[in-house]
Amino acid sequence: MKTLSHLLAISLTAAFCAPARFLPARTVHADGPPLSSSSSAFSANSVFSALSLFPFFRPDLAWPSPQTEKPEWCRALPRPEYKSLERVLASEPWFEIYKVAPQVFAIYEPHQAEEVISYLIVGHKQAVLFDTGMGIGDIRKLTSKLTSRPVVVLNSHTHDDHVGGNWQFTFVYGMDTEFTRANAKGSREDAQTEIAPDQLCGDLPKGFNPKTYATKPWKISHAIHDGFKVNLGGRTLEVISTPGHTPDAICLLDRANGLLFTGDTYYPGPIWLYRPETDLDAYANSVKRLAALSPELKLVLGAHNIPVAQPDVLPKLVETIQAVRSGQGAVKPAGEGKAIHSFNGFTFLLAAARKE
């Protein structure tokens, strides 16, 4: 999850991400694109959720009317940064879709507290869907409206809020880790914490039953690794392994167009780094690797809250996580076993120090 409006004012999440400049404007086939013979690329021609901070879901609770009962986090929406982005398919009931670069669509889910963002990146011959969101709305149907090209799914990592629609796609490429394979089995308990009444804002999609909500099992069609390249036809995406938030976290680099898709390694908001699968040493090394790319980037695209940020945020992120780990900044309790660390305009949700 990536908003802490239940704990902090949303102004904290926006303090370090002013409205950013952005690049000018932009059915999965059953026999979709197979892998090429190259271990590091496939040819177009050959063709988890983080637990909620409030895990007290009760199926017997009445679901609030969005007109009469809005959760606190929802009252601050819409975020002002979206006014500078080009919206498309405005009639979609669950998703909001924004064209953030040529043939790049941010698929935003503003009606759930994590405000997750997936990305459809389209080439001449095929497309990549970087994450599939909550699984509450029909993301496969949506992508078919945005492109007629075959779609391959890659996940920034496999927390529930990023793999909810994976089961709908034939080709899902996953990192070669036990964490990925375990999460591919699906989840009900974690998923249920995502849809407590105070986690939702607005109408749910027709036919969606929150009492039976779970992330469905999905099949990993091919294991990928650091440096794996995706050839979309006229556009190549490079997988950058960025473990830390999870063992299987990755970013996608569109080097030719100066775009870096960062998943949960960076997004404008409190960054979750408290889960048992989190490795802070690995995270610090990963963000250093990303910061080294900043001179060649035009845009950084995170997976929650706001889809666009400027590349200079990455060196600042490195400095800040190092400072926080050395004890600098403000610290506030954030529920059992967690604490919010704030410094230099960034916030991190970390595991609380154990009491001796």
Coordinates of C-alpha atoms in Angstrom, one line a residue:
M1 CA 0.0 0.0 0.0
K2 CA 1.2 3.4 -0.7
T3 CA -1.0 6.0 0.9
L4 CA -0.9 6.6 4.6
S5 CA -3.8 9.1 4.7
H6 CA -5.2 7.2 7.7
L7 CA -2.0 8.1 9.5
L8 CA -0.5 11.2 7.9
A9 CA -1.9 14.2 6.0
I10 CA -1.8 13.5 2.3
S11 CA 0.2 16.7 2.0
L12 CA 3.2 14.7 3.1
T13 CA 2.9 12.5 0.1
A14 CA 2.9 15.4 -2.3
A15 CA 5.5 17.5 -0.7
F16 CA 8.4 16.1 -2.8
C17 CA 6.5 15.6 -6.0
A18 CA 5.3 18.8 -7.5
P19 CA 3.4 18.6 -10.8
A20 CA 6.0 17.2 -13.2
R21 CA 6.6 17.9 -16.8
F22 CA 5.7 14.9 -19.0
L23 CA 6.3 13.7 -22.5
P24 CA 3.9 14.9 -25.1
A25 CA 1.0 12.9 -26.1
R26 CA -0.3 8.7 -26.9
T27 CA -7.0 -8.9 -26.8
V28 CA -4.4 -10.9 -25.6
H29 CA -4.2 -13.6 -28.3
A30 CA -4.4 -17.1 -27.1
D31 CA -1.4 -18.0 -29.2
G32 CA 0.5 -14.9 -28.1
P33 CA 4.2 -14.2 -28.4
P34 CA 6.6 -17.0 -27.6
L35 CA 10.2 -16.5 -26.4
S36 CA 12.9 -16.1 -28.9
S37 CA 16.0 -18.3 -28.7
S38 CA 17.9 -15.5 -26.9
S39 CA 17.9 -16.0 -23.1
S40 CA 17.9 -12.2 -22.6
A41 CA 15.2 -11.1 -25.0
F42 CA 12.0 -12.1 -26.8
S43 CA 11.3 -11.0 -30.3
A44 CA 8.2 -9.2 -31.4
N45 CA 8.5 -10.9 -34.7
S46 CA 8.6 -14.4 -33.1
V47 CA 6.0 -13.7 -31.2
F48 CA 1.4 -8.8 -3.5
S49 CA -0.3 -6.9 -2.0
A50 CA 1.3 -5.3 0.8
L51 CA -0.9 -5.8 3.9
S52 CA -3.2 -3.0 4.8
L53 CA -2.3 -1.0 7.8
F54 CA -5.8 -1.7 9.0
P55 CA -6.3 -5.5 8.8
F56 CA -9.7 -5.8 10.4
F57 CA -11.9 -6.7 7.5
R58 CA -15.3 -8.0 8.5
P59 CA -17.6 -9.4 5.8
D60 CA -20.7 -8.7 7.9
L61 CA -20.0 -4.9 7.8
A62 CA -22.3 -2.9 5.6
W63 CA -20.5 -1.3 2.7
P64 CA -20.7 2.5 2.9
S65 CA -22.4 4.7 0.4
P66 CA -19.8 6.7 -1.4
Q67 CA -22.1 9.7 -1.5
T68 CA -22.6 9.8 2.3
E69 CA -19.5 8.2 3.8
K70 CA -16.1 9.0 2.3
P71 CA -12.9 7.8 4.0
E72 CA -10.5 10.5 5.0
W73 CA -7.9 9.5 2.4
C74 CA -10.5 9.8 -0.3
R75 CA -11.5 13.4 0.5
A76 CA -8.2 14.7 -0.7
L77 CA -8.8 13.3 -4.2
P78 CA -8.4 14.0 -7.0
R79 CA -4.7 14.7 -6.7
P80 CA -3.9 18.0 -8.4
E81 CA -1.0 16.6 -10.4
Y82 CA -3.5 14.7 -12.6
K83 CA -4.8 18.0 -14.0
S84 CA -1.6 18.3 -16.1
L85 CA -2.0 14.8 -17.6
E86 CA -4.0 13.7 -20.7
R87 CA -6.9 11.5 -19.7
V88 CA -8.3 8.9 -22.1
L89 CA -11.3 6.6 -21.9
A90 CA -12.9 8.8 -19.4
S91 CA -16.1 6.7 -19.1
E92 CA -14.2 3.7 -17.4
P93 CA -16.0 3.2 -14.0
W94 CA -13.1 1.7 -12.0
F95 CA -9.9 2.9 -13.7
E96 CA -8.6 6.3 -14.7
I97 CA -6.3 6.1 -17.7
Y98 CA -3.7 8.8 -18.6
K99 CA -1.4 9.0 -21.5
V100 CA 1.9 9.9 -19.9
A101 CA 4.2 9.5 -22.9
P102 CA 3.8 8.4 -26.5
Q103 CA 2.2 5.0 -26.4
V104 CA 2.5 4.7 -22.6
F105 CA -0.7 4.6 -20.5
A106 CA -0.9 4.9 -16.8
I107 CA -3.8 2.8 -15.5
Y108 CA -4.8 4.3 -12.1
E109 CA -7.1 2.8 -9.5
P110 CA -8.3 5.8 -7.4
H111 CA -11.1 4.1 -5.7
Q112 CA -9.0 2.0 -3.3
A113 CA -6.7 3.4 -0.7
E114 CA -3.4 2.2 -2.3
E115 CA -4.1 4.1 -5.5
V116 CA -2.1 1.6 -7.5
I117 CA -0.9 2.4 -11.0
S118 CA -0.2 -0.1 -13.7
Y119 CA 1.4 0.8 -17.1
L120 CA 0.6 -0.3 -20.6
I121 CA 3.6 0.2 -22.9
V122 CA 2.9 -0.3 -26.6
G123 CA 5.3 -1.1 -29.4
H124 CA 4.7 -1.6 -33.1
K125 CA 4.1 -5.3 -32.8
Q126 CA 3.2 -6.1 -29.1
A127 CA 2.8 -4.5 -25.7
V128 CA 3.8 -5.0 -22.1
L129 CA 1.5 -4.5 -19.2
F130 CA 3.7 -3.6 -16.2
D131 CA 1.5 -4.9 -13.3
T132 CA -2.2 -5.8 -13.4
G133 CA -3.5 -3.9 -10.4
M134 CA -5.9 -5.0 -7.8
G135 CA -8.0 -7.4 -9.8
I136 CA -11.2 -5.5 -8.9
G137 CA -11.7 -4.0 -12.4
D138 CA -11.3 -5.9 -15.6
I139 CA -7.9 -4.8 -16.7
R140 CA -7.7 -7.2 -19.7
K141 CA -10.8 -5.8 -21.2
L142 CA -9.4 -2.3 -20.6
T143 CA -6.1 -3.1 -22.4
S144 CA -8.0 -4.4 -25.4
K145 CA -9.5 -0.9 -25.7
L146 CA -6.1 0.7 -25.6
T147 CA -4.3 -1.6 -28.1
S148 CA -5.0 -4.5 -30.5
R149 CA -1.5 -5.8 -30.1
P150 CA -0.7 -8.9 -28.1
V151 CA 0.0 -8.1 -24.5
V152 CA 2.7 -9.7 -22.2
V153 CA 2.5 -9.1 -18.4
L154 CA 5.5 -8.3 -16.3
N155 CA 5.2 -7.5 -12.6
S156 CA 7.2 -4.9 -10.8
H157 CA 6.9 -7.4 -7.9
T158 CA 4.2 -9.9 -6.8
H159 CA 2.4 -8.2 -3.9
D160 CA -1.3 -8.7 -4.3
D161 CA -2.1 -5.2 -5.4
H162 CA 0.1 -5.6 -8.5
V163 CA -0.9 -9.1 -9.7
G164 CA -4.7 -9.0 -9.3
G165 CA -5.4 -9.4 -13.0
N166 CA -2.5 -11.7 -13.9
W167 CA -4.8 -14.7 -14.2
Q168 CA -6.5 -13.1 -17.2
F169 CA -3.4 -13.2 -19.4
T170 CA -1.8 -16.1 -21.2
F171 CA 1.8 -14.7 -21.1
V172 CA 3.1 -13.6 -17.7
Y173 CA 6.8 -13.4 -17.2
G174 CA 8.0 -13.6 -13.6
M175 CA 11.4 -13.3 -11.8
D176 CA 13.0 -16.6 -11.0
T177 CA 12.5 -16.4 -7.3
E178 CA 10.7 -18.5 -4.7
F179 CA 8.8 -15.4 -3.6
T180 CA 7.4 -15.1 -7.1
R181 CA 6.4 -18.7 -7.3
A182 CA 4.7 -18.6 -3.9
N183 CA 2.7 -15.6 -4.8
A184 CA 1.6 -17.0 -8.1
K185 CA -0.6 -19.4 -6.1
G186 CA -2.9 -16.5 -5.2
S187 CA -4.2 -15.1 -1.9
R188 CA -7.4 -14.6 -0.1
E189 CA -6.4 -13.4 3.4
D190 CA -4.1 -10.6 2.3
A191 CA -6.5 -9.6 -0.5
Q192 CA -9.4 -9.2 1.9
T193 CA -7.5 -6.6 3.9
E194 CA -7.4 -4.4 0.8
I195 CA -11.2 -4.0 0.6
A196 CA -12.3 -3.1 4.1
P197 CA -14.9 -0.4 3.9
D198 CA -12.4 2.4 4.8
Q199 CA -10.1 1.2 2.0
L200 CA -12.7 1.9 -0.7
C201 CA -14.1 5.1 -2.2
G202 CA -16.7 5.1 -4.9
D203 CA -18.8 2.4 -6.5
L204 CA -17.4 -1.1 -7.0
P205 CA -17.6 -2.6 -10.5
K206 CA -20.9 -4.3 -11.4
G207 CA -20.8 -7.9 -10.5
F208 CA -17.8 -7.6 -8.1
N209 CA -18.4 -9.3 -4.7
P210 CA -16.1 -8.0 -2.0
K211 CA -16.9 -11.0 0.3
T212 CA -15.3 -13.4 -2.2
Y213 CA -12.4 -11.2 -3.3
A214 CA -9.1 -12.9 -3.7
T215 CA -6.1 -12.8 -6.0
K216 CA -6.5 -15.8 -8.3
P217 CA -3.7 -18.2 -9.1
W218 CA -1.7 -17.4 -12.2
K219 CA 0.8 -19.2 -14.3
I220 CA 4.4 -18.0 -14.8
S221 CA 4.9 -18.7 -18.5
H222 CA 8.6 -17.9 -18.4
A223 CA 11.2 -17.0 -15.7
I224 CA 13.1 -13.8 -16.3
H225 CA 16.2 -12.3 -14.8
D226 CA 18.2 -9.1 -14.5
G227 CA 19.0 -7.7 -18.0
F228 CA 16.1 -9.5 -19.8
K229 CA 15.0 -7.4 -22.8
V230 CA 11.6 -7.1 -24.2
N231 CA 11.4 -6.2 -27.9
L232 CA 8.0 -4.6 -28.6
G233 CA 8.9 -3.6 -32.1
G234 CA 10.4 -0.2 -32.3
R235 CA 10.7 -0.1 -28.6
T236 CA 12.8 -2.2 -26.2
L237 CA 12.3 -2.5 -22.4
E238 CA 15.1 -3.7 -20.2
V239 CA 14.5 -5.5 -16.9
I240 CA 16.5 -4.1 -13.9
S241 CA 16.5 -6.3 -10.8
T242 CA 15.9 -4.0 -7.8
P243 CA 15.4 -6.3 -4.8
G244 CA 14.6 -4.7 -1.4
H245 CA 10.9 -3.9 -1.2
T246 CA 10.6 -7.6 -2.2
P247 CA 13.1 -10.2 -3.4
D248 CA 11.5 -10.2 -6.9
A249 CA 11.2 -6.4 -7.4
I250 CA 12.2 -5.1 -10.8
C251 CA 12.1 -1.8 -12.7
L252 CA 11.7 -1.4 -16.5
L253 CA 14.0 0.9 -18.5
D254 CA 12.9 2.3 -21.8
R255 CA 16.4 3.6 -22.5
A256 CA 15.7 5.1 -26.0
N257 CA 12.8 7.2 -24.6
G258 CA 14.3 8.0 -21.2
L259 CA 11.6 6.3 -19.2
L260 CA 12.1 4.4 -16.0
F261 CA 9.2 2.4 -14.5
T262 CA 10.0 2.0 -10.8
G263 CA 7.2 -0.1 -9.3
D264 CA 7.3 0.1 -5.5
T265 CA 11.1 0.9 -5.4
Y266 CA 10.1 4.5 -5.8
Y267 CA 6.7 6.3 -5.9
P268 CA 5.6 9.6 -4.5
G269 CA 4.3 8.7 -1.0
P270 CA 5.4 6.7 2.1
I271 CA 7.4 3.8 0.7
W272 CA 6.6 0.5 2.4
L273 CA 9.8 -1.1 3.7
Y274 CA 8.6 -3.0 6.8
R275 CA 7.4 -6.4 5.6
P276 CA 9.3 -9.6 6.5
E277 CA 10.4 -9.9 2.8
T278 CA 12.0 -6.5 2.8
D279 CA 15.8 -6.2 2.8
L280 CA 16.9 -2.7 3.5
D281 CA 20.5 -3.3 2.5
A282 CA 19.3 -4.6 -0.9
Y283 CA 16.9 -1.7 -1.2
A284 CA 19.7 0.9 -0.6
N285 CA 21.9 -0.8 -3.3
S286 CA 19.0 -0.9 -5.7
V287 CA 18.1 2.8 -5.4
K288 CA 21.8 3.6 -5.9
R289 CA 21.7 1.6 -9.2
L290 CA 18.6 3.6 -10.3
A291 CA 20.1 6.9 -9.3
A292 CA 23.1 6.2 -11.6
L293 CA 20.6 6.2 -14.5
S294 CA 19.1 9.6 -13.7
P295 CA 21.3 11.6 -16.2
E296 CA 19.8 9.7 -19.1
L297 CA 16.2 9.8 -18.0
K298 CA 13.3 12.1 -18.9
L299 CA 10.7 10.7 -16.6
V300 CA 10.3 8.4 -13.6
L301 CA 7.0 6.4 -13.4
G302 CA 6.1 4.9 -10.0
A303 CA 3.4 2.5 -9.1
H304 CA 1.2 4.4 -6.6
N305 CA -0.5 7.8 -6.1
I306 CA 1.0 9.9 -9.0
P307 CA 2.4 8.4 -12.2
V308 CA 5.1 11.0 -13.0
A309 CA 8.2 12.4 -11.3
Q310 CA 11.4 14.0 -12.4
P311 CA 14.6 12.0 -12.6
D312 CA 16.4 14.1 -9.9
V313 CA 14.2 12.4 -7.3
L314 CA 16.4 9.3 -7.5
P315 CA 19.7 10.7 -6.2
K316 CA 17.6 12.4 -3.5
L317 CA 16.0 9.1 -2.6
V318 CA 19.5 7.5 -2.2
E319 CA 20.6 10.4 0.1
T320 CA 17.4 10.2 2.2
I321 CA 17.3 6.4 2.8
Q322 CA 20.9 6.5 3.9
A323 CA 20.2 9.4 6.2
V324 CA 17.1 7.7 7.7
R325 CA 19.0 4.5 8.3
S326 CA 21.6 6.5 10.1
G327 CA 19.0 7.9 12.5
Q328 CA 18.2 11.2 10.9
G329 CA 14.6 12.6 10.5
A330 CA 11.4 12.4 12.4
V331 CA 9.9 9.1 13.6
K332 CA 6.3 8.5 14.4
P333 CA 4.6 5.2 15.4
A334 CA 2.3 3.8 12.7
G335 CA 0.5 0.9 14.1
E336 CA 1.9 -2.2 15.8
G337 CA 5.5 -3.0 14.8
K338 CA 5.7 -0.1 12.3
A339 CA 7.0 3.5 12.3
I340 CA 6.9 6.4 9.8
H341 CA 10.3 8.0 9.1
S342 CA 10.2 11.4 7.5
F343 CA 13.2 13.3 6.2
N344 CA 14.0 15.6 3.3
G345 CA 10.5 15.5 1.9
F346 CA 10.4 11.7 1.8
T347 CA 8.6 9.2 4.0
F348 CA 9.2 5.5 4.7
L349 CA 7.2 3.0 6.5
L350 CA 9.7 0.9 8.4
A351 CA 9.6 -1.9 10.9
A352 CA 9.7 -0.4 14.4
A353 CA 12.8 -0.9 16.5
R354 CA 12.4 -3.8 18.8
K355 CA 12.3 -3.0 22.5
E356 CA 14.9 -4.7 24.6

